[in-house]
Amino acid sequence: MSIPLHQLQLDGSTESDQIDINKSLPQSENACKNKHVDDLFLDSEERYEIYLVKAAERPHLLEYVPSVTYPSSSLLNVEEKKCCTGFDATDDDKIISDGKDSYSKNNDQDILPLIDGCDIPGWRKENFIVHNQDNPNYSFSLQALLNVGASSTMFRRDKQWPNFLKMIQNKKWNELKVKLVNEPTYKAKVVEYEDYCQMQNIYGNQDNIEKINRKATKFAVEFEQGNIPAKIMGATNDWKCMYLNGRKWTFENLLKRYGNIYWRFSDTHGEMMALSTYAKYISNAEGIFDDSPLGIYDSEFGDSDSPTSDLLEEYSVPQCFSPDIFDLTIAEEESGQSRPPFRWILIGPERSGTGLHVDPLWTNAWVTVIEGKKRWLLFPPTTPKEDIGMRDDIPQINSATWFHSYYDLVTSEEWPLEYKPVEVLQYPGETVFVPNGWPHIVLNLERTIAVTHNYASEYGPFERMWREVAQDEPEFAERWIEQLKTQRPDLYARTKIITMS
């Protein structure tokens, strides 16, 4: 059975705070007219895959239990009953009430949704995307839509989706987005790529180290050594992923090329999901209603044994940055010895993003947007972490929630000038430089694809970097120091003041 897309569209609503079904569905109308429903909607196995990734990403949200009162069937009209249950309701429905919740039975068959256990309500507790608050009965509709179980038919779920979608509002998100799509006032310095690739002479003169002459790019001297954020224009002019037909990194192209490939969502857990399943997730209720939806963060996409490794040929590391001194171990990596994760492909819908954090091992980072739009805040390293929601005793606050709770505060005139965040509104083809030690947070304002690398620069706090590498990555540290000894004796001499534990 296939369902034409026109049967799934909204009935002409033009409210600015309602979701556009054309953007919500995974494909365009012409592409979807002859699609089967299992190409558009998640089945029970796919829902379970999503549940596993969500549970691993934010386990603390498993503990959240919403307060939901199911409406009496007598309060719902026929269309609402169809939306809530997937069944046609009649006047003969009998109301069963235990004094707390009310529900309807028809011929002794529950019309409550079958529960498959795959919904995690905590992912929606901030209500960025909510049902029409003028009709509280639709809170029940949402519960039904998100809890249809494995033993129900696909068609039953399809009947709920288009009816319910009419009642969705995203006012809370839109109000936040209006603030963030405007150019910031306290923003990062913008530089032209070609200008900052020029080489300059620099001089090393650390204590007890022989004076040496070296060359570095203008960018390394000004921004890496100065530890200053920047936005770089023009670094992607020769990237295949930006312009080459069939190779351009649009979501649709990646879906065609790698739809059946499983992608990673974090380096802290191993749960994965097929890109085809992810496409349906971000286009269905499971993703549309999430406060801050799942985003792909795959650090293994470029590994030699990965089916996506050809993506490495479609972009290049901008030459304005200094060489990555972790790359001194590259020969050992080819023989099977690994280094800490350092490159990621990032894919996510609007409201997804990266929570407030500091990059590990005192590395710098660069992030280039291929498709979409990102909003950044970068805080000076001296900013008190507890004042911006970075606390060890609570889980990381998701990006959308953080911006809603903290953005007005940290950009107000009352916020101390010395802790003022640098802001960036990032478009396709633009590269953001993130200096070491700077807490930063990123929010996707629309569906976005980006690539990022972390790299170790010699023009930063090298001794501090070495201390953290030795402590957190001792096996890598041993291999790295051997290469420093033979290839960069000047840097090796600076490690001798730190005793490895």
Coordinates of C-alpha atoms in Angstrom, one line a residue:
M1 CA 0.0 0.0 0.0
S2 CA 1.2 3.5 -0.8
I3 CA -0.3 6.8 0.4
P4 CA 0.0 9.9 -1.9
L5 CA 1.7 12.8 -0.1
H6 CA -1.2 15.2 -0.7
Q7 CA -3.2 13.1 1.8
L8 CA -0.7 13.9 4.4
Q9 CA -0.5 17.7 4.0
L10 CA -2.0 20.5 6.1
D11 CA -5.3 22.1 5.2
G12 CA -4.1 25.5 4.1
S13 CA -2.9 26.8 7.5
T14 CA -0.7 29.9 7.2
E15 CA 0.0 30.6 10.8
S16 CA 3.7 31.6 11.2
D17 CA 4.1 29.5 14.3
Q18 CA 2.8 26.3 12.8
I19 CA 5.1 23.6 11.4
D20 CA 5.3 23.4 7.6
I21 CA 4.5 19.9 6.6
N22 CA 6.6 20.2 3.5
K23 CA 9.7 20.8 5.7
S24 CA 8.7 18.2 8.2
L25 CA 8.3 15.3 5.7
P26 CA 11.5 13.7 4.6
Q27 CA 11.2 14.4 0.9
S28 CA 9.5 16.8 -1.5
E29 CA 6.0 16.1 -2.7
N30 CA 7.1 14.8 -6.1
A31 CA 9.7 12.5 -4.6
C32 CA 7.2 11.0 -2.2
K33 CA 4.0 10.6 -4.2
N34 CA 4.6 6.9 -4.7
K35 CA 6.5 6.1 -1.6
H36 CA 5.3 3.4 0.7
V37 CA 4.4 4.4 4.2
D38 CA 7.4 2.5 5.6
D39 CA 9.6 4.8 3.6
L40 CA 8.0 7.8 5.4
F41 CA 7.2 6.6 8.9
L42 CA 9.1 4.7 11.5
D43 CA 8.4 1.1 12.3
S44 CA 8.8 -0.5 15.7
E45 CA 12.3 -1.7 15.1
E46 CA 13.4 1.8 14.0
R47 CA 11.7 3.4 17.0
Y48 CA 13.7 1.0 19.2
E49 CA 16.9 2.0 17.5
I50 CA 16.1 5.7 18.2
Y51 CA 15.2 4.8 21.8
L52 CA 18.6 3.2 22.4
V53 CA 20.5 6.2 21.0
K54 CA 18.4 8.7 23.1
A55 CA 18.8 6.6 26.2
A56 CA 22.6 6.5 25.8
E57 CA 22.8 10.3 24.9
R58 CA 20.8 11.6 27.8
P59 CA 20.2 8.8 30.3
H60 CA 19.0 11.3 33.0
L61 CA 15.9 12.0 30.9
L62 CA 14.7 8.4 31.3
E63 CA 13.7 9.3 34.9
Y64 CA 11.3 12.0 33.8
V65 CA 7.6 11.1 34.1
P66 CA 5.1 13.5 32.5
S67 CA 1.7 14.2 34.1
V68 CA -0.9 13.2 31.5
T69 CA -4.7 12.9 32.0
Y70 CA -6.4 11.0 29.2
P71 CA -9.6 12.8 28.1
S72 CA -13.0 11.2 28.3
S73 CA -14.2 9.9 25.0
S74 CA -17.3 12.1 25.4
L75 CA -15.1 15.2 25.1
L76 CA -13.8 14.2 21.7
N77 CA -15.5 14.5 18.4
V78 CA -15.2 11.9 15.7
E79 CA -12.1 13.4 14.1
E80 CA -10.4 13.8 17.4
K81 CA -11.0 10.2 18.3
K82 CA -9.5 9.1 15.0
C83 CA -6.5 11.3 15.7
C84 CA -6.0 10.1 19.2
T85 CA -6.6 6.4 18.6
G86 CA -6.5 5.5 15.0
F87 CA -10.0 3.9 15.4
D88 CA -13.3 5.2 14.3
A89 CA -15.3 6.2 17.4
T90 CA -19.0 5.9 17.7
D91 CA -21.7 7.1 20.1
D92 CA -21.8 3.6 21.5
D93 CA -18.4 3.9 23.1
K94 CA -18.5 3.3 26.8
I95 CA -16.6 5.4 29.2
I96 CA -14.5 3.7 31.8
S97 CA -13.1 5.8 34.7
D98 CA -11.1 4.9 37.7
G99 CA -11.4 8.4 39.2
K100 CA -8.1 9.5 37.9
D101 CA -7.8 8.7 34.2
S102 CA -10.7 8.2 31.8
Y103 CA -10.6 6.2 28.6
S104 CA -13.0 4.6 26.1
K105 CA -13.7 1.0 25.2
N106 CA -15.4 -0.2 22.1
N107 CA -16.5 -3.9 22.1
D108 CA -14.1 -4.5 25.0
Q109 CA -11.1 -3.3 22.9
D110 CA -9.0 -0.5 24.5
I111 CA -8.7 2.5 22.2
L112 CA -5.7 3.8 24.2
P113 CA -2.5 3.5 22.1
L114 CA -0.6 0.3 22.4
I115 CA 2.7 1.0 24.3
D116 CA 6.0 -0.2 22.8
G117 CA 8.1 1.5 25.5
C118 CA 10.2 3.4 22.9
D119 CA 9.0 6.9 23.8
I120 CA 11.1 9.1 26.2
P121 CA 8.9 12.0 27.3
G122 CA 11.8 13.8 29.0
W123 CA 13.1 14.8 25.5
R124 CA 10.0 17.0 25.2
K125 CA 9.7 18.4 28.8
E126 CA 10.7 22.0 27.8
N127 CA 7.8 22.1 25.3
F128 CA 9.6 23.8 22.4
I129 CA 7.2 22.2 20.0
V130 CA 3.7 21.7 21.6
H131 CA 0.2 20.8 20.6
N132 CA -2.4 23.5 20.3
Q133 CA -2.8 24.7 23.9
D134 CA -6.4 25.9 23.2
N135 CA -7.4 22.2 23.0
P136 CA -6.0 20.3 25.9
N137 CA -7.4 17.0 24.6
Y138 CA -4.5 17.0 22.1
S139 CA -2.0 16.2 24.8
F140 CA -3.6 12.8 24.7
S141 CA -3.3 12.8 20.9
L142 CA 0.5 13.4 21.2
Q143 CA 0.8 10.5 23.7
A144 CA -1.1 8.3 21.3
L145 CA 1.0 9.4 18.3
L146 CA 4.3 8.6 20.1
N147 CA 3.3 5.4 21.7
V148 CA 1.7 3.2 19.0
G149 CA 3.1 -0.2 19.7
A150 CA 4.7 -3.0 17.6
S151 CA 1.5 -4.9 17.3
S152 CA -0.5 -2.0 15.7
T153 CA -0.7 -1.5 12.0
M154 CA 1.3 1.1 10.2
F155 CA -1.9 2.5 8.7
R156 CA -3.2 3.2 12.2
R157 CA -0.3 5.5 12.9
D158 CA -0.6 7.2 9.6
K159 CA -4.2 8.2 10.4
Q160 CA -3.0 9.9 13.5
W161 CA -0.1 11.9 12.0
P162 CA -1.8 14.2 9.4
N163 CA -4.8 15.0 11.7
F164 CA -2.6 15.9 14.6
L165 CA -0.1 17.9 12.7
K166 CA -2.6 20.5 12.0
M167 CA -2.7 21.4 15.7
I168 CA 1.1 21.7 16.3
Q169 CA 2.6 25.1 17.3
N170 CA 6.2 26.0 17.6
K171 CA 5.8 29.5 19.1
K172 CA 8.4 29.1 21.8
W173 CA 11.1 28.0 19.4
N174 CA 10.2 30.7 16.8
E175 CA 10.5 33.4 19.5
L176 CA 14.0 32.2 20.3
K177 CA 15.0 31.7 16.7
V178 CA 14.0 35.3 15.8
K179 CA 16.7 36.5 18.3
L180 CA 19.3 34.2 16.9
V181 CA 19.0 34.6 13.2
N182 CA 20.0 38.3 13.4
E183 CA 23.6 39.3 13.2
P184 CA 25.2 39.6 16.7
T185 CA 26.7 42.9 17.9
Y186 CA 29.6 41.4 19.9
K187 CA 30.9 39.1 17.2
A188 CA 34.1 37.3 16.3
K189 CA 36.6 39.0 14.0
V190 CA 36.0 38.1 10.3
V191 CA 39.1 37.4 8.2
E192 CA 39.8 36.4 4.5
Y193 CA 41.4 33.0 4.1
E194 CA 44.0 33.9 1.5
D195 CA 45.2 36.8 3.5
Y196 CA 45.9 34.7 6.6
C197 CA 47.7 31.8 4.8
Q198 CA 50.8 34.0 4.3
M199 CA 53.9 32.8 6.0
Q200 CA 55.8 34.8 8.6
N201 CA 59.0 34.4 10.5
I202 CA 58.7 33.7 14.2
Y203 CA 61.3 33.2 16.8
G204 CA 61.2 30.7 19.7
N205 CA 63.0 31.7 22.9
Q206 CA 61.7 29.6 25.8
D207 CA 63.7 29.3 29.0
N208 CA 66.7 27.0 28.6
I209 CA 65.9 26.3 25.0
E210 CA 68.1 27.3 22.1
K211 CA 66.7 30.1 20.1
I212 CA 65.3 28.9 16.8
N213 CA 63.8 30.4 13.7
R214 CA 60.6 29.0 12.3
K215 CA 57.8 30.0 9.9
A216 CA 54.1 30.1 10.7
T217 CA 51.0 31.4 9.0
K218 CA 49.7 34.9 9.7
F219 CA 46.6 33.2 11.2
A220 CA 48.7 31.0 13.6
V221 CA 50.6 34.0 14.8
E222 CA 47.6 36.3 15.3
F223 CA 44.8 33.9 16.3
E224 CA 46.4 30.7 17.6
Q225 CA 49.1 32.4 19.5
G226 CA 46.7 35.1 20.6
N227 CA 44.0 32.5 21.5
I228 CA 41.3 34.6 19.8
P229 CA 38.1 33.2 18.1
A230 CA 37.6 34.1 14.4
K231 CA 35.3 33.5 11.4
I232 CA 37.2 32.6 8.2
M233 CA 35.8 33.4 4.8
G234 CA 36.8 31.6 1.6
A235 CA 38.5 28.5 2.9
T236 CA 36.2 26.2 1.0
N237 CA 36.6 27.5 -2.6
D238 CA 38.1 24.2 -3.8
W239 CA 36.1 21.8 -1.7
K240 CA 34.2 19.2 -3.8
C241 CA 31.5 18.9 -1.1
M242 CA 30.5 22.5 -1.6
Y243 CA 29.9 22.5 -5.3
L244 CA 30.5 19.2 -7.2
N245 CA 27.2 17.7 -8.5
G246 CA 26.6 14.3 -6.9
R247 CA 29.3 15.0 -4.3
K248 CA 27.8 18.1 -2.7
W249 CA 27.0 17.4 0.9
T250 CA 23.3 18.1 0.9
F251 CA 21.3 15.9 3.2
E252 CA 19.5 14.4 0.2
N253 CA 22.8 13.5 -1.5
L254 CA 24.2 11.9 1.7
L255 CA 21.0 9.9 2.1
K256 CA 21.3 8.6 -1.5
R257 CA 24.9 7.6 -1.0
Y258 CA 24.9 6.3 2.6
G259 CA 21.2 5.8 3.5
N260 CA 21.9 2.2 4.7
I261 CA 25.1 3.0 6.6
Y262 CA 25.0 3.3 10.4
W263 CA 26.3 6.5 11.8
R264 CA 27.6 7.4 15.3
F265 CA 26.1 10.0 17.6
S266 CA 28.8 10.3 20.3
D267 CA 32.3 9.1 21.3
T268 CA 31.0 8.3 24.8
H269 CA 28.7 5.4 23.7
G270 CA 28.5 3.0 20.8
E271 CA 24.9 3.3 19.8
M272 CA 24.3 3.9 16.1
M273 CA 21.5 4.5 13.6
A274 CA 21.1 4.1 9.8
L275 CA 20.9 7.4 8.0
S276 CA 17.6 6.4 6.4
T277 CA 16.2 5.8 9.9
Y278 CA 17.6 9.2 11.0
A279 CA 16.0 10.9 8.1
K280 CA 12.6 9.6 9.2
Y281 CA 13.3 10.4 12.8
I282 CA 13.9 14.1 12.1
S283 CA 10.8 14.2 9.8
N284 CA 8.4 12.4 12.2
A285 CA 6.9 13.2 15.6
E286 CA 9.8 11.4 17.4
G287 CA 12.2 14.1 16.2
I288 CA 9.9 17.1 15.5
F289 CA 8.6 17.2 19.1
D290 CA 12.0 16.8 20.8
D291 CA 13.3 19.9 22.5
S292 CA 16.8 19.4 21.1
P293 CA 16.7 16.5 18.6
L294 CA 19.5 14.0 18.1
G295 CA 22.4 15.0 16.0
I296 CA 25.0 12.8 14.2
Y297 CA 28.5 13.3 15.6
D298 CA 30.6 10.6 13.8
S299 CA 34.3 10.6 14.5
E300 CA 34.9 7.4 12.5
F301 CA 33.5 8.6 9.1
G302 CA 37.0 9.0 7.7
D303 CA 38.6 5.8 9.0
S304 CA 40.2 3.7 6.4
D305 CA 37.8 0.8 7.0
S306 CA 34.7 3.0 7.0
P307 CA 32.2 2.9 4.1
T308 CA 32.1 6.7 4.2
S309 CA 35.9 7.2 4.1
D310 CA 35.6 8.7 0.5
L311 CA 34.2 11.8 2.2
L312 CA 37.8 12.7 3.2
E313 CA 38.5 13.3 -0.5
E314 CA 35.8 16.0 -0.7
Y315 CA 37.2 18.6 1.6
S316 CA 40.7 19.6 2.9
V317 CA 42.1 21.1 6.1
P318 CA 42.5 24.9 5.6
Q319 CA 46.1 25.8 5.2
C320 CA 45.9 28.9 7.4
F321 CA 46.1 26.7 10.5
S322 CA 49.4 25.4 11.9
P323 CA 50.3 21.8 11.5
D324 CA 48.6 19.4 13.9
I325 CA 51.5 18.2 16.1
F326 CA 49.5 15.1 17.1
D327 CA 50.1 14.1 13.4
L328 CA 53.7 13.2 14.3
T329 CA 52.3 9.8 15.3
I330 CA 50.6 9.3 11.9
A331 CA 53.0 6.4 10.9
E332 CA 52.0 4.5 14.0
E333 CA 48.3 5.2 13.3
E334 CA 48.7 3.5 9.9
S335 CA 50.1 0.5 11.7
G336 CA 47.0 0.2 13.9
Q337 CA 47.9 2.6 16.7
S338 CA 45.1 5.1 17.2
R339 CA 45.1 8.7 18.3
P340 CA 42.2 10.4 20.3
P341 CA 39.2 11.3 18.1
F342 CA 39.9 14.5 16.1
R343 CA 37.5 14.8 13.2
W344 CA 33.7 14.6 13.0
I345 CA 30.9 15.0 10.5
L346 CA 28.0 16.8 12.1
I347 CA 24.4 16.5 10.9
G348 CA 21.3 17.7 12.7
P349 CA 18.0 19.5 12.3
E350 CA 17.0 22.8 13.8
R351 CA 17.2 22.9 17.6
S352 CA 19.9 20.3 17.6
G353 CA 23.4 21.3 18.6
T354 CA 26.3 20.9 20.9
G355 CA 25.9 21.7 24.6
L356 CA 28.3 24.1 26.4
H357 CA 31.8 22.5 26.7
V358 CA 35.5 23.0 26.4
D359 CA 37.4 21.0 23.8
P360 CA 39.7 18.3 25.3
L361 CA 43.5 18.2 25.6
W362 CA 43.8 21.9 25.1
T363 CA 43.3 21.5 21.4
N364 CA 42.1 24.2 19.0
A365 CA 39.2 23.4 16.6
W366 CA 37.8 24.6 13.3
V367 CA 34.2 24.0 12.1
T368 CA 32.9 24.5 8.6
V369 CA 29.3 24.6 7.6
I370 CA 28.4 22.9 4.3
E371 CA 24.7 23.2 4.5
G372 CA 22.5 25.1 7.0
K373 CA 23.1 27.7 9.7
K374 CA 24.6 27.7 13.2
R375 CA 24.6 30.1 16.1
W376 CA 27.7 30.2 18.4
L377 CA 28.6 31.6 21.7
L378 CA 32.2 31.4 22.9
F379 CA 33.1 32.5 26.4
P380 CA 36.5 33.7 27.6
P381 CA 38.4 30.9 29.5
T382 CA 38.2 32.9 32.8
T383 CA 34.4 32.9 32.8
P384 CA 33.1 31.2 36.0
K385 CA 31.7 27.9 34.8
E386 CA 28.8 27.8 37.3
D387 CA 27.5 31.2 36.1
I388 CA 26.9 29.8 32.6
G389 CA 25.4 26.4 33.6
M390 CA 28.6 24.3 33.4
R391 CA 28.4 22.3 36.6
D392 CA 29.8 18.9 37.5
D393 CA 26.8 18.0 39.6
I394 CA 24.2 18.2 36.8
P395 CA 24.0 16.7 33.3
Q396 CA 24.9 18.9 30.3
I397 CA 22.1 21.2 29.4
N398 CA 21.0 20.7 25.8
S399 CA 21.7 23.5 23.4
A400 CA 18.2 24.7 22.7
T401 CA 17.3 24.8 26.4
W402 CA 20.5 26.6 27.3
F403 CA 19.9 29.3 24.7
H404 CA 16.3 29.7 26.0
S405 CA 17.5 30.0 29.6
Y406 CA 20.8 31.8 29.4
Y407 CA 21.1 33.8 26.2
D408 CA 19.3 36.9 27.3
L409 CA 21.4 36.9 30.6
V410 CA 24.8 36.5 29.0
T411 CA 24.2 39.1 26.3
S412 CA 22.6 41.7 28.6
E413 CA 24.3 45.0 29.6
E414 CA 24.5 43.7 33.2
W415 CA 26.7 40.7 32.3
P416 CA 30.4 41.5 33.2
L417 CA 32.3 42.7 30.2
E418 CA 35.3 40.5 30.9
Y419 CA 33.0 37.4 30.5
K420 CA 31.2 38.7 27.5
P421 CA 30.7 35.9 25.0
V422 CA 31.9 36.2 21.4
E423 CA 29.0 35.4 19.0
V424 CA 29.0 33.9 15.5
L425 CA 26.2 33.5 13.0
Q426 CA 27.6 30.9 10.6
Y427 CA 26.5 30.2 7.0
P428 CA 27.6 27.6 4.4
G429 CA 31.2 28.0 3.4
E430 CA 32.2 29.8 6.6
T431 CA 34.7 28.4 9.0
V432 CA 34.8 29.1 12.8
F433 CA 38.0 28.9 14.7
V434 CA 37.6 27.8 18.3
P435 CA 40.7 28.5 20.5
N436 CA 41.7 26.2 23.2
G437 CA 40.2 26.6 26.7
W438 CA 37.1 28.6 25.5
P439 CA 33.8 27.2 26.6
H440 CA 31.4 27.3 23.7
I441 CA 27.9 26.2 22.7
V442 CA 26.4 25.7 19.2
L443 CA 22.8 25.7 18.1
N444 CA 21.5 24.6 14.6
L445 CA 19.0 27.2 13.3
E446 CA 18.0 24.9 10.5
R447 CA 19.0 21.4 9.2
T448 CA 22.8 21.6 9.1
I449 CA 25.7 19.6 7.8
A450 CA 29.2 20.5 9.0
V451 CA 32.7 19.1 9.3
T452 CA 35.1 19.8 12.2
H453 CA 38.7 19.0 13.2
N454 CA 40.4 19.4 16.5
Y455 CA 44.2 19.9 16.3
A456 CA 47.1 20.4 18.6
S457 CA 49.0 23.7 18.0
E458 CA 52.4 24.4 19.2
Y459 CA 51.4 28.1 19.5
G460 CA 49.3 27.6 22.6
P461 CA 49.8 26.4 26.2
F462 CA 52.0 23.5 25.1
E463 CA 53.1 22.5 28.7
R464 CA 49.5 22.4 29.8
M465 CA 48.5 20.4 26.8
W466 CA 51.3 17.9 27.4
R467 CA 50.2 17.5 31.1
E468 CA 46.6 16.7 30.1
V469 CA 47.6 14.3 27.3
A470 CA 49.9 12.4 29.7
Q471 CA 47.1 12.2 32.3
D472 CA 44.1 11.5 30.1
E473 CA 45.7 9.6 27.1
P474 CA 48.8 7.9 28.6
E475 CA 49.3 5.3 25.8
F476 CA 49.1 8.0 23.1
A477 CA 51.3 10.2 25.2
E478 CA 54.1 7.6 25.2
R479 CA 54.0 7.3 21.4
W480 CA 53.7 11.0 20.9
I481 CA 56.7 11.9 23.1
E482 CA 58.9 9.4 21.2
Q483 CA 58.1 11.2 17.9
L484 CA 58.6 14.6 19.5
K485 CA 62.1 13.5 20.6
T486 CA 63.2 12.7 17.1
Q487 CA 61.1 15.1 15.0
R488 CA 60.7 18.2 17.3
P489 CA 63.4 18.2 19.9
D490 CA 62.5 21.8 20.7
L491 CA 59.0 20.7 21.9
Y492 CA 60.4 17.6 23.5
A493 CA 62.6 19.7 25.7
R494 CA 59.5 21.5 26.9
T495 CA 57.9 18.2 28.1
K496 CA 60.8 17.4 30.3
I497 CA 59.5 19.8 33.0
I498 CA 56.5 17.5 33.4
T499 CA 57.0 14.1 35.0
M500 CA 54.7 11.5 33.5
S501 CA 52.6 9.6 36.0

